Amino acid sequence: MFPIFKILRLLKGFFILSTQKDLIPREIIQTFPKIIEKILNFIISRNNNNLSASLQKLGPTWIKMGQFLSTRPDIIGKELSNQLRELQDNLPPFDKKYVEEFLTLSFGKDYKKIFTEINEPVAAASIAQVHKAQINIEGKKKYVALKILRPNILNRIKKDLEDFYFAANFLEKVSSEARRLRAVEIVKTLEESLFMEVDLRLEGAAQSEIIENTENDDFIEVPKIFWELTTKNILTTEWVDAYSSKDIQKLKKTKINFEDIAENIMKTFLVLAIRDGFFHADMHQGNIFIDNDGQIVPIDFGIMGRLDKMSKRFLAEILFGFIQRDYRKVAEVHLIAGLVPKEVPIDDLA
């Protein structure tokens, strides 16, 4: 595609982001040329657009960026973080005709003999949406979570990534800071993650591995998978009655102990990451549910992380150092692990 169209799309995206109050720190805006600083400050003071709605118009990859930002109120502030949380699982659903189309392609015209009931979407995110459905297998009826990819999602992601690569290459040519941050590598990592998410068989495989790893743990309950009803575009898992971790008011009305919930969430990450070396890498509020026993019910295993033996040790030492408030030890481990450049003075880092 001719670069001018990429440039125009990118300018539109970055313009939307740059005009949001508190998204770009004031100290960074002050480093811009005075005329740009004045223009930005003028626009920001008059911009009332909802950032969540703006990102939805830009495309799925931009939405992913918004989902990440929503988990960092320490960076963008509580107001923007709350505004972006609807990107986690509360986007407009796609038309039911596409649900029927995908089911027909995967299981034939008689799919209704298997899926006897399909309710309205219970969650809709940037890549897929989820329905509560009932299946009939060998005369036994069960409720399941039916996850279906958005129509044409792969082509839309490819177009977004082309733009992101174009921008990253340009920034690395003109900015030493972009080269230091390895902008192209960041986009490459995003690309690998997104392409994993658009094949629901890969998500199912990751979920299966977590099920095996945690079968003897009493703090986590991972929904089982119906492999015979899972394809590239469709993932079918058991339905688990549980409370969203976002529904604090509902959780308060239960007898579930909040300290137990907190401990189980910590166990979920630490045990998966440090014991197993394979962990859920997208555990925002929309992907964590709590059952009546206080167990953690994670969903959406599209983005996973792996740690080798040495990385697990570094992580454990860093966490232990923070708990002990031994910040020099934390700094030492960062340097040994190569997480910061070797020329960084250890005392300054500590």
Coordinates of C-alpha atoms in Angstrom, one line a residue:
M1 CA 0.0 0.0 0.0
F2 CA 1.3 3.5 -0.8
P3 CA 2.9 5.0 2.3
I4 CA 0.8 8.1 2.3
F5 CA -2.3 6.1 3.4
K6 CA -0.3 4.4 6.2
I7 CA 0.9 7.9 7.3
L8 CA -2.6 9.3 7.3
R9 CA -3.9 6.4 9.3
L10 CA -1.1 6.6 11.8
L11 CA -1.4 10.4 12.1
K12 CA -5.1 9.9 12.9
G13 CA -4.3 7.3 15.6
F14 CA -1.5 9.2 17.2
F15 CA -3.5 12.4 17.1
I16 CA -6.4 10.7 19.0
L17 CA -4.0 9.4 21.6
S18 CA -2.0 12.6 22.0
T19 CA -5.1 14.7 22.6
Q20 CA -6.2 12.8 25.6
K21 CA -5.7 14.5 28.9
D22 CA -3.1 12.8 31.1
L23 CA -2.2 10.1 28.5
I24 CA 1.1 11.8 27.6
P25 CA 2.9 13.0 30.8
R26 CA 3.1 16.8 31.1
E27 CA 6.9 16.7 31.3
I28 CA 7.1 15.0 27.9
I29 CA 4.8 17.5 26.2
Q30 CA 7.1 20.3 27.6
T31 CA 10.0 18.8 25.6
F32 CA 8.2 19.3 22.3
P33 CA 8.9 22.5 20.2
K34 CA 6.9 25.4 21.7
I35 CA 4.4 25.6 18.8
I36 CA 3.5 21.8 19.0
E37 CA 3.3 22.1 22.8
K38 CA 0.9 25.0 22.5
I39 CA -1.3 23.2 19.9
L40 CA -1.5 20.1 22.0
N41 CA -2.3 21.9 25.2
F42 CA -5.1 23.8 23.3
I43 CA -6.6 20.6 21.8
I44 CA -6.3 18.7 25.1
S45 CA -8.1 21.4 27.0
R46 CA -11.1 21.2 24.6
N47 CA -11.1 17.4 23.8
N48 CA -14.1 15.6 25.3
N49 CA -13.9 12.5 23.1
N50 CA -14.1 9.1 24.9
L51 CA -10.8 7.4 24.3
S52 CA -12.4 3.9 24.4
A53 CA -14.8 4.8 21.6
S54 CA -12.0 6.4 19.5
L55 CA -9.8 3.3 19.8
Q56 CA -12.6 1.1 18.7
K57 CA -12.9 3.0 15.4
L58 CA -9.1 2.7 14.8
G59 CA -9.1 -1.2 14.8
P60 CA -8.3 -4.3 16.9
T61 CA -4.6 -3.7 17.4
W62 CA -5.3 -0.2 18.7
I63 CA -7.9 -1.7 21.0
K64 CA -5.2 -4.1 22.3
M65 CA -3.0 -1.1 23.2
G66 CA -6.0 0.4 25.1
Q67 CA -6.5 -2.9 27.0
F68 CA -2.9 -2.8 28.1
L69 CA -3.2 0.9 29.2
S70 CA -6.4 0.1 31.1
T71 CA -4.4 -2.1 33.5
R72 CA -1.9 0.7 34.3
P73 CA -3.8 3.4 36.3
D74 CA -0.4 4.2 37.9
I75 CA 0.7 5.5 34.4
I76 CA -2.4 7.0 32.8
G77 CA -4.5 7.9 35.9
K78 CA -7.6 6.3 37.3
E79 CA -10.1 8.3 35.1
L80 CA -8.6 7.1 31.8
S81 CA -8.0 3.6 33.2
N82 CA -11.7 3.3 34.1
Q83 CA -12.7 4.6 30.7
L84 CA -10.6 2.0 28.9
R85 CA -11.8 -1.0 31.0
E86 CA -14.8 -1.5 28.7
L87 CA -12.3 -2.5 26.0
Q88 CA -11.5 -5.7 28.1
D89 CA -14.8 -7.5 27.4
N90 CA -17.5 -4.9 26.8
L91 CA -17.2 -4.0 23.1
P92 CA -20.1 -4.0 20.7
P93 CA -20.9 -7.6 19.7
F94 CA -21.0 -8.7 16.0
D95 CA -24.2 -9.8 14.3
K96 CA -25.6 -13.2 15.2
K97 CA -25.6 -14.2 11.5
Y98 CA -21.9 -14.5 11.7
V99 CA -22.2 -16.9 14.6
E100 CA -24.5 -19.1 12.5
E101 CA -22.1 -18.8 9.6
F102 CA -19.1 -19.9 11.5
L103 CA -21.0 -22.8 13.2
T104 CA -22.2 -24.0 9.8
L105 CA -18.7 -23.9 8.3
S106 CA -17.3 -25.8 11.3
F107 CA -20.0 -28.4 12.1
G108 CA -22.3 -28.4 9.0
K109 CA -25.9 -27.3 8.6
D110 CA -27.1 -29.6 11.4
Y111 CA -25.1 -27.8 14.0
K112 CA -28.3 -27.0 15.9
K113 CA -28.6 -30.7 16.8
I114 CA -25.4 -30.2 18.8
F115 CA -25.8 -26.6 19.9
T116 CA -29.4 -26.6 21.1
E117 CA -29.3 -23.2 22.6
I118 CA -27.2 -20.1 22.0
N119 CA -27.8 -17.0 24.1
E120 CA -26.8 -13.4 23.5
P121 CA -23.1 -12.6 24.0
V122 CA -22.0 -12.4 27.6
A123 CA -18.7 -10.7 26.6
A124 CA -17.3 -9.1 23.5
A125 CA -13.6 -8.2 23.1
S126 CA -11.3 -7.1 20.3
I127 CA -10.6 -10.5 18.9
A128 CA -13.7 -12.7 19.8
Q129 CA -16.9 -12.8 21.7
V130 CA -18.4 -15.3 24.1
H131 CA -21.9 -16.8 24.3
K132 CA -23.4 -19.0 26.9
A133 CA -24.7 -22.1 25.0
Q134 CA -26.2 -25.5 25.6
I135 CA -24.9 -28.6 23.8
N136 CA -26.4 -32.0 23.4
I137 CA -23.8 -34.8 23.2
E138 CA -24.9 -38.4 23.3
G139 CA -28.2 -37.4 24.9
K140 CA -26.5 -35.4 27.7
K141 CA -27.1 -31.6 27.9
K142 CA -24.4 -29.3 29.2
Y143 CA -23.9 -25.5 29.3
V144 CA -20.7 -24.3 27.7
A145 CA -18.9 -21.1 26.9
L146 CA -18.8 -20.7 23.1
K147 CA -16.0 -18.4 22.0
I148 CA -16.1 -17.2 18.3
L149 CA -13.6 -15.0 16.4
R150 CA -14.7 -11.7 15.0
P151 CA -15.4 -11.8 11.2
N152 CA -12.4 -10.8 9.0
I153 CA -10.3 -10.2 12.2
L154 CA -7.0 -11.5 10.7
N155 CA -7.0 -9.1 7.7
R156 CA -7.8 -6.2 10.0
I157 CA -4.9 -7.1 12.3
K158 CA -2.5 -7.5 9.3
K159 CA -3.5 -4.0 8.1
D160 CA -2.9 -2.5 11.6
L161 CA 0.5 -4.3 12.0
E162 CA 1.7 -3.0 8.6
D163 CA 1.0 0.5 9.9
F164 CA 2.8 -0.2 13.2
Y165 CA 5.8 -1.6 11.5
F166 CA 6.0 1.4 9.2
A167 CA 5.9 3.7 12.2
A168 CA 8.4 1.7 14.2
N169 CA 10.9 1.6 11.4
F170 CA 10.5 5.3 10.8
L171 CA 10.9 6.2 14.5
E172 CA 14.1 4.0 14.8
K173 CA 15.6 6.0 11.9
V174 CA 15.0 9.4 13.5
S175 CA 15.0 8.7 17.2
S176 CA 17.7 7.3 19.4
E177 CA 15.1 6.7 22.1
A178 CA 13.0 4.6 19.7
R179 CA 16.2 2.6 18.9
R180 CA 16.9 2.1 22.6
L181 CA 13.4 0.9 23.2
R182 CA 13.6 -1.4 20.1
A183 CA 10.3 -0.2 18.6
V184 CA 10.4 -2.8 15.8
E185 CA 11.0 -5.6 18.3
I186 CA 8.0 -4.4 20.3
V187 CA 5.8 -4.6 17.2
K188 CA 7.1 -8.0 16.4
T189 CA 6.2 -9.2 19.9
L190 CA 2.7 -7.7 19.4
E191 CA 2.4 -9.5 16.1
E192 CA 3.4 -12.9 17.5
S193 CA 0.9 -12.4 20.4
L194 CA -2.0 -11.4 18.1
F195 CA -1.4 -14.2 15.6
M196 CA -1.6 -16.7 18.5
E197 CA -4.9 -15.2 19.5
V198 CA -6.6 -15.6 16.1
D199 CA -6.2 -19.4 16.2
L200 CA -8.4 -20.6 19.0
R201 CA -6.9 -24.1 18.8
L202 CA -3.7 -22.6 20.2
E203 CA -5.6 -21.0 23.1
G204 CA -7.2 -24.4 23.7
A205 CA -3.7 -26.0 23.8
A206 CA -2.5 -23.5 26.3
Q207 CA -5.6 -23.9 28.4
S208 CA -5.1 -27.7 28.4
E209 CA -1.5 -27.4 29.6
I210 CA -2.6 -25.2 32.5
I211 CA -5.3 -27.7 33.4
E212 CA -2.7 -30.5 33.5
N213 CA -0.3 -28.3 35.6
T214 CA -2.9 -27.3 38.2
E215 CA -5.0 -30.5 38.5
N216 CA -3.8 -31.0 42.1
D217 CA -4.1 -27.3 43.2
D218 CA -7.0 -26.2 45.3
F219 CA -6.8 -22.4 44.6
I220 CA -7.5 -22.5 40.8
E221 CA -10.2 -24.1 38.6
V222 CA -9.6 -24.0 34.9
P223 CA -12.6 -24.7 32.6
K224 CA -12.4 -28.0 30.7
I225 CA -12.3 -28.0 26.9
F226 CA -14.6 -29.8 24.4
W227 CA -12.0 -30.5 21.7
E228 CA -14.6 -32.1 19.4
L229 CA -16.4 -28.8 19.3
T230 CA -13.2 -26.6 18.9
T231 CA -11.8 -25.3 15.6
K232 CA -9.6 -22.4 14.4
N233 CA -12.5 -20.0 14.7
I234 CA -14.4 -21.6 17.6
L235 CA -13.5 -22.6 21.2
T236 CA -15.9 -24.5 23.3
T237 CA -15.3 -24.9 27.1
E238 CA -17.3 -25.8 30.1
W239 CA -19.5 -23.1 31.6
V240 CA -18.4 -22.2 35.1
D241 CA -20.8 -20.2 37.4
A242 CA -18.5 -17.6 39.0
Y243 CA -18.3 -13.9 39.8
S244 CA -16.3 -11.5 37.7
S245 CA -13.5 -9.9 39.7
K246 CA -14.8 -6.6 38.4
D247 CA -18.1 -7.1 40.3
I248 CA -16.9 -6.1 43.7
Q249 CA -20.4 -5.3 44.9
K250 CA -21.6 -8.7 44.0
L251 CA -18.6 -10.3 45.7
K252 CA -19.3 -8.3 48.8
K253 CA -22.7 -9.9 49.1
T254 CA -21.3 -13.4 49.1
K255 CA -19.6 -15.2 52.0
I256 CA -16.3 -15.4 50.1
N257 CA -13.4 -14.0 52.1
F258 CA -11.6 -11.2 50.3
E259 CA -8.2 -12.2 51.9
D260 CA -8.6 -15.7 50.4
I261 CA -9.3 -14.2 47.0
A262 CA -6.2 -12.0 47.2
E263 CA -4.1 -15.0 48.3
N264 CA -5.4 -17.2 45.6
I265 CA -4.8 -14.6 42.9
M266 CA -1.2 -14.3 44.1
K267 CA -0.8 -18.1 44.2
T268 CA -2.2 -18.3 40.6
F269 CA 0.5 -16.1 39.2
L270 CA 3.4 -17.2 41.4
V271 CA 2.8 -21.0 41.1
L272 CA 2.2 -20.9 37.4
A273 CA 5.2 -18.6 36.7
I274 CA 7.8 -19.9 39.2
R275 CA 6.8 -23.5 39.6
D276 CA 5.6 -24.3 36.2
G277 CA 7.3 -21.7 34.0
F278 CA 4.1 -21.3 32.0
F279 CA 1.6 -18.6 33.0
H280 CA -1.4 -16.5 32.0
A281 CA 0.1 -13.3 30.7
D282 CA -3.2 -11.3 30.3
M283 CA -4.8 -11.5 33.7
H284 CA -6.7 -8.2 33.7
Q285 CA -10.0 -7.9 35.6
G286 CA -12.1 -9.2 32.7
N287 CA -10.2 -12.5 32.6
I288 CA -10.4 -13.4 36.3
F289 CA -13.5 -15.0 37.9
I290 CA -14.1 -16.1 41.4
D291 CA -16.2 -19.2 42.3
N292 CA -18.2 -19.7 45.5
D293 CA -15.3 -21.4 47.1
G294 CA -13.0 -18.5 46.5
Q295 CA -11.1 -20.3 43.8
I296 CA -9.7 -18.4 40.8
V297 CA -11.3 -19.2 37.5
P298 CA -9.0 -17.7 34.8
I299 CA -10.3 -17.5 31.2
D300 CA -8.9 -16.3 27.8
F301 CA -5.6 -18.1 27.5
G302 CA -4.7 -16.4 24.2
I303 CA -1.6 -14.6 25.6
M304 CA 0.7 -16.8 27.6
G305 CA 4.2 -16.5 29.0
R306 CA 7.1 -19.0 29.4
L307 CA 10.0 -18.7 31.7
D308 CA 13.1 -20.9 31.6
K309 CA 14.9 -22.2 34.8
M310 CA 17.2 -19.2 35.0
S311 CA 14.4 -16.6 34.4
K312 CA 12.2 -18.3 37.1
R313 CA 15.1 -17.9 39.5
F314 CA 15.6 -14.2 38.6
L315 CA 11.9 -13.5 39.1
A316 CA 11.9 -15.3 42.5
E317 CA 14.9 -13.3 43.7
I318 CA 13.5 -10.0 42.5
L319 CA 10.1 -10.6 44.2
F320 CA 11.9 -11.7 47.4
G321 CA 14.1 -8.7 47.3
F322 CA 11.1 -6.4 47.1
I323 CA 9.3 -8.2 49.9
Q324 CA 12.5 -7.8 52.1
R325 CA 13.0 -4.2 50.9
D326 CA 16.5 -5.2 49.9
Y327 CA 16.6 -2.9 46.8
R328 CA 20.3 -3.3 46.2
K329 CA 19.7 -7.0 45.8
V330 CA 16.9 -6.2 43.4
A331 CA 19.2 -3.9 41.4
E332 CA 21.9 -6.6 41.3
V333 CA 19.5 -9.2 40.0
H334 CA 18.3 -6.8 37.3
L335 CA 21.9 -6.2 36.1
I336 CA 22.8 -9.9 36.2
A337 CA 19.7 -10.9 34.3
G338 CA 20.4 -8.3 31.7
L339 CA 17.1 -6.5 32.3
V340 CA 18.9 -3.1 32.4
P341 CA 22.1 -2.0 30.6
K342 CA 25.4 -3.0 32.3
E343 CA 26.5 0.7 32.4
V344 CA 23.7 1.7 34.8
P345 CA 25.2 2.5 38.2
I346 CA 23.9 -0.1 40.7
D347 CA 23.5 2.4 43.5
D348 CA 21.4 4.7 41.4
L349 CA 19.2 1.8 40.3
A350 CA 18.8 0.7 43.9

